[in-house]
PDB file of C-alpha atoms in Angstrom:
ATOM      1  CA  MET A   1     -75.443 104.071  12.494  1.00 52.00           C
ATOM      2  CA  ASP A   2     -77.389 104.441  15.719  1.00 58.00           C
ATOM      3  CA  THR A   3     -75.752 102.357  18.456  1.00 61.00           C
ATOM      4  CA  THR A   4     -74.617 102.569  22.055  1.00 65.00           C
ATOM      5  CA  PRO A   5     -71.048 102.723  23.385  1.00 67.00           C
ATOM      6  CA  GLU A   6     -71.591  99.312  25.004  1.00 70.00           C
ATOM      7  CA  ILE A   7     -72.574  97.702  21.714  1.00 58.00           C
ATOM      8  CA  ARG A   8     -69.663  99.353  19.886  1.00 60.00           C
ATOM      9  CA  ALA A   9     -67.247  98.066  22.543  1.00 60.00           C
ATOM     10  CA  ARG A  10     -68.671  94.530  22.404  1.00 58.00           C
ATOM     11  CA  MET A  11     -68.533  94.388  18.607  1.00 56.00           C
ATOM     12  CA  SER A  12     -64.954  95.693  18.526  1.00 56.00           C
ATOM     13  CA  ARG A  13     -63.875  92.793  20.764  1.00 57.00           C
ATOM     14  CA  GLN A  14     -65.145  90.165  18.308  1.00 61.00           C
ATOM     15  CA  LYS A  15     -62.159  88.183  17.100  1.00 56.00           C
ATOM     16  CA  SER A  16     -61.834  87.465  13.414  1.00 66.00           C
ATOM     17  CA  ARG A  17     -58.744  85.235  13.708  1.00 78.00           C
ATOM     18  CA  ASN A  18     -57.726  82.436  16.013  1.00 85.00           C
ATOM     19  CA  THR A  19     -61.157  82.120  17.557  1.00 91.00           C
ATOM     20  CA  GLU A  20     -61.852  79.372  20.067  1.00 93.00           C
ATOM     21  CA  VAL A  21     -63.673  77.326  17.425  1.00 94.00           C
ATOM     22  CA  GLU A  22     -60.898  77.784  14.874  1.00 96.00           C
ATOM     23  CA  MET A  23     -58.219  76.789  17.389  1.00 96.00           C
ATOM     24  CA  ALA A  24     -60.176  73.660  18.384  1.00 97.00           C
ATOM     25  CA  LEU A  25     -60.507  72.693  14.717  1.00 98.00           C
ATOM     26  CA  ARG A  26     -56.792  73.231  14.128  1.00 98.00           C
ATOM     27  CA  ARG A  27     -55.894  71.115  17.168  1.00 98.00           C
ATOM     28  CA  ALA A  28     -58.095  68.283  15.875  1.00 98.00           C
ATOM     29  CA  LEU A  29     -56.556  68.527  12.385  1.00 98.00           C
ATOM     30  CA  HIS A  30     -53.056  68.473  13.847  1.00 98.00           C
ATOM     31  CA  ALA A  31     -53.933  65.483  16.048  1.00 98.00           C
ATOM     32  CA  ALA A  32     -55.096  63.685  12.887  1.00 97.00           C
ATOM     33  CA  GLY A  33     -51.619  64.135  11.463  1.00 97.00           C
ATOM     34  CA  LEU A  34     -52.350  66.927   9.000  1.00 98.00           C
ATOM     35  CA  ARG A  35     -50.121  69.961   8.589  1.00 97.00           C
ATOM     36  CA  TYR A  36     -51.432  73.191   7.149  1.00 98.00           C
ATOM     37  CA  ARG A  37     -51.013  76.927   6.801  1.00 98.00           C
ATOM     38  CA  VAL A  38     -53.213  79.408   8.614  1.00 97.00           C
ATOM     39  CA  HIS A  39     -54.726  82.664   7.422  1.00 96.00           C
ATOM     40  CA  ARG A  40     -53.451  82.497   3.868  1.00 96.00           C
ATOM     41  CA  LYS A  41     -54.889  83.571   0.553  1.00 96.00           C
ATOM     42  CA  PRO A  42     -55.467  80.532  -1.640  1.00 96.00           C
ATOM     43  CA  LEU A  43     -55.517  82.592  -4.850  1.00 95.00           C
ATOM     44  CA  LYS A  44     -53.232  85.438  -5.818  1.00 92.00           C
ATOM     45  CA  GLY A  45     -55.124  88.601  -6.605  1.00 86.00           C
ATOM     46  CA  VAL A  46     -58.201  87.596  -4.593  1.00 87.00           C
ATOM     47  CA  ARG A  47     -58.464  89.416  -1.281  1.00 89.00           C
ATOM     48  CA  ARG A  48     -59.913  86.480   0.627  1.00 92.00           C
ATOM     49  CA  GLU A  49     -58.120  84.505   3.251  1.00 95.00           C
ATOM     50  CA  ALA A  50     -58.785  80.933   4.323  1.00 97.00           C
ATOM     51  CA  ASP A  51     -58.619  80.110   8.020  1.00 97.00           C
ATOM     52  CA  VAL A  52     -56.815  76.824   7.310  1.00 98.00           C
ATOM     53  CA  LEU A  53     -55.136  76.015   4.017  1.00 98.00           C
ATOM     54  CA  PHE A  54     -53.887  72.740   2.560  1.00 98.00           C
ATOM     55  CA  GLY A  55     -51.926  74.013  -0.439  1.00 95.00           C
ATOM     56  CA  PRO A  56     -50.897  70.884  -2.352  1.00 94.00           C
ATOM     57  CA  ALA A  57     -54.331  69.298  -1.854  1.00 97.00           C
ATOM     58  CA  LYS A  58     -55.996  72.609  -2.784  1.00 98.00           C
ATOM     59  CA  VAL A  59     -58.401  72.598   0.172  1.00 98.00           C
ATOM     60  CA  ALA A  60     -59.313  75.900   1.813  1.00 98.00           C
ATOM     61  CA  VAL A  61     -61.193  75.779   5.121  1.00 98.00           C
ATOM     62  CA  PHE A  62     -63.312  78.671   6.346  1.00 97.00           C
ATOM     63  CA  VAL A  63     -64.685  78.781   9.895  1.00 96.00           C
ATOM     64  CA  ASP A  64     -67.880  80.821   9.661  1.00 95.00           C
ATOM     65  CA  GLY A  65     -69.596  82.493  12.592  1.00 92.00           C
ATOM     66  CA  CYS A  66     -73.309  81.843  12.826  1.00 92.00           C
ATOM     67  CA  PHE A  67     -74.169  85.529  13.214  1.00 89.00           C
ATOM     68  CA  TRP A  68     -71.739  87.004  10.689  1.00 89.00           C
ATOM     69  CA  HIS A  69     -72.409  84.497   7.926  1.00 93.00           C
ATOM     70  CA  GLY A  70     -76.132  83.939   8.454  1.00 93.00           C
ATOM     71  CA  CYS A  71     -76.208  80.344   9.663  1.00 93.00           C
ATOM     72  CA  PRO A  72     -79.486  78.720   8.561  1.00 91.00           C
ATOM     73  CA  GLU A  73     -79.812  77.123  12.019  1.00 92.00           C
ATOM     74  CA  HIS A  74     -78.693  79.871  14.383  1.00 84.00           C
ATOM     75  CA  ALA A  75     -78.685  83.216  12.583  1.00 81.00           C
ATOM     76  CA  THR A  76     -80.594  86.001  14.238  1.00 82.00           C
ATOM     77  CA  TRP A  77     -81.610  89.276  12.703  1.00 86.00           C
ATOM     78  CA  PRO A  78     -80.935  92.201  15.040  1.00 85.00           C
ATOM     79  CA  LYS A  79     -83.786  94.583  15.680  1.00 87.00           C
ATOM     80  CA  THR A  80     -81.489  97.583  16.149  1.00 85.00           C
ATOM     81  CA  ASN A  81     -80.138  98.852  12.816  1.00 86.00           C
ATOM     82  CA  ALA A  82     -81.955  95.970  11.141  1.00 89.00           C
ATOM     83  CA  ASP A  83     -81.393  97.222   7.581  1.00 92.00           C
ATOM     84  CA  PHE A  84     -77.669  97.704   8.142  1.00 89.00           C
ATOM     85  CA  TRP A  85     -77.220  94.216   9.610  1.00 88.00           C
ATOM     86  CA  ARG A  86     -79.358  92.464   7.002  1.00 92.00           C
ATOM     87  CA  THR A  87     -77.336  94.155   4.253  1.00 94.00           C
ATOM     88  CA  LYS A  88     -74.051  93.271   5.989  1.00 92.00           C
ATOM     89  CA  ILE A  89     -74.903  89.607   6.593  1.00 93.00           C
ATOM     90  CA  GLU A  90     -76.406  89.080   3.146  1.00 95.00           C
ATOM     91  CA  GLY A  91     -73.281  90.687   1.670  1.00 96.00           C
ATOM     92  CA  ASN A  92     -71.144  88.237   3.644  1.00 95.00           C
ATOM     93  CA  ARG A  93     -73.202  85.359   2.255  1.00 96.00           C
ATOM     94  CA  ARG A  94     -72.773  86.619  -1.314  1.00 97.00           C
ATOM     95  CA  ARG A  95     -69.028  87.025  -0.787  1.00 96.00           C
ATOM     96  CA  ASP A  96     -68.795  83.471   0.634  1.00 97.00           C
ATOM     97  CA  THR A  97     -70.582  82.076  -2.422  1.00 97.00           C
ATOM     98  CA  ASP A  98     -68.362  84.105  -4.746  1.00 96.00           C
ATOM     99  CA  THR A  99     -65.246  82.882  -2.901  1.00 97.00           C
ATOM    100  CA  ASP A 100     -66.358  79.250  -3.173  1.00 97.00           C
ATOM    101  CA  GLU A 101     -67.032  79.678  -6.909  1.00 97.00           C
ATOM    102  CA  ARG A 102     -63.674  81.370  -7.574  1.00 97.00           C
ATOM    103  CA  LEU A 103     -61.842  78.639  -5.691  1.00 97.00           C
ATOM    104  CA  ALA A 104     -63.725  75.871  -7.506  1.00 97.00           C
ATOM    105  CA  SER A 105     -62.941  77.348 -10.916  1.00 97.00           C
ATOM    106  CA  ALA A 106     -59.242  77.382  -9.924  1.00 97.00           C
ATOM    107  CA  GLY A 107     -59.348  73.710  -8.858  1.00 97.00           C
ATOM    108  CA  TRP A 108     -59.716  74.307  -5.122  1.00 98.00           C
ATOM    109  CA  LEU A 109     -62.261  72.884  -2.697  1.00 98.00           C
ATOM    110  CA  ALA A 110     -63.746  75.311  -0.187  1.00 98.00           C
ATOM    111  CA  VAL A 111     -64.889  73.655   3.036  1.00 98.00           C
ATOM    112  CA  ARG A 112     -67.184  75.697   5.272  1.00 98.00           C
ATOM    113  CA  VAL A 113     -67.302  74.905   8.988  1.00 98.00           C
ATOM    114  CA  TRP A 114     -69.957  76.590  11.127  1.00 97.00           C
ATOM    115  CA  GLU A 115     -68.931  77.769  14.565  1.00 94.00           C
ATOM    116  CA  HIS A 116     -71.618  75.582  16.154  1.00 95.00           C
ATOM    117  CA  GLU A 117     -70.205  72.372  14.662  1.00 96.00           C
ATOM    118  CA  ASP A 118     -68.324  69.926  16.830  1.00 97.00           C
ATOM    119  CA  PRO A 119     -64.658  70.591  15.964  1.00 97.00           C
ATOM    120  CA  VAL A 120     -63.726  66.900  15.988  1.00 97.00           C
ATOM    121  CA  GLU A 121     -66.540  66.053  13.554  1.00 98.00           C
ATOM    122  CA  ALA A 122     -65.677  69.033  11.360  1.00 98.00           C
ATOM    123  CA  ALA A 123     -62.011  68.019  11.395  1.00 98.00           C
ATOM    124  CA  ALA A 124     -62.945  64.479  10.334  1.00 98.00           C
ATOM    125  CA  ARG A 125     -64.810  65.935   7.347  1.00 98.00           C
ATOM    126  CA  VAL A 126     -61.814  68.110   6.423  1.00 98.00           C
ATOM    127  CA  VAL A 127     -59.381  65.186   6.854  1.00 98.00           C
ATOM    128  CA  ALA A 128     -61.491  63.055   4.500  1.00 98.00           C
ATOM    129  CA  HIS A 129     -61.485  65.783   1.829  1.00 98.00           C
ATOM    130  CA  VAL A 130     -57.747  66.417   2.119  1.00 98.00           C
ATOM    131  CA  ARG A 131     -56.842  62.736   2.017  1.00 97.00           C
ATOM    132  CA  ALA A 132     -59.162  62.071  -0.931  1.00 97.00           C
ATOM    133  CA  ARG A 133     -57.678  64.940  -2.923  1.00 97.00           C
ATOM    134  CA  ARG A 134     -54.141  63.853  -2.051  1.00 95.00           C
ATOM    135  CA  ALA A 135     -54.932  60.291  -3.149  1.00 94.00           C
ATOM    136  CA  ARG A 136     -56.342  61.515  -6.478  1.00 90.00           C
ATOM    137  CA  ALA A 137     -53.168  63.531  -7.014  1.00 83.00           C
ATOM    138  CA  GLY A 138     -51.057  60.470  -6.161  1.00 78.00           C
ATOM    139  CA  ARG A 139     -49.690  61.952  -2.944  1.00 66.00           C
ATOM    140  CA  GLY A 140     -51.305  59.471  -0.561  1.00 57.00           C
TER     141      GLY A 140
END
């Protein structure tokens, strides 16, 4: 891949865990009274990890970066190494869809939160899903 040392250095500093957006979402979920696990695999044998996991309610939350996951509002297609990046991002999208389908077939709900979303609004959406699933299961 043709790239510069500056670009390589910048890309290597990109966090994949505990990002600012993820931490803000977790703070809002905690403030709403929810407790959760972080960076856990919802399904055994599937090498995919949720950013926030509500085990008994079977809700897996994924915080997706606009660039890495091809946000319909904010995604950009790089001009340098365009084929590589298009393949990478489209592969991420396919993997996300596959993850959501695998979780659904196992009785889980996958909730996708884009990095550009307001964390308080995203947390409210997650809280509603978790509480609804808990209520259906008789766990209030």
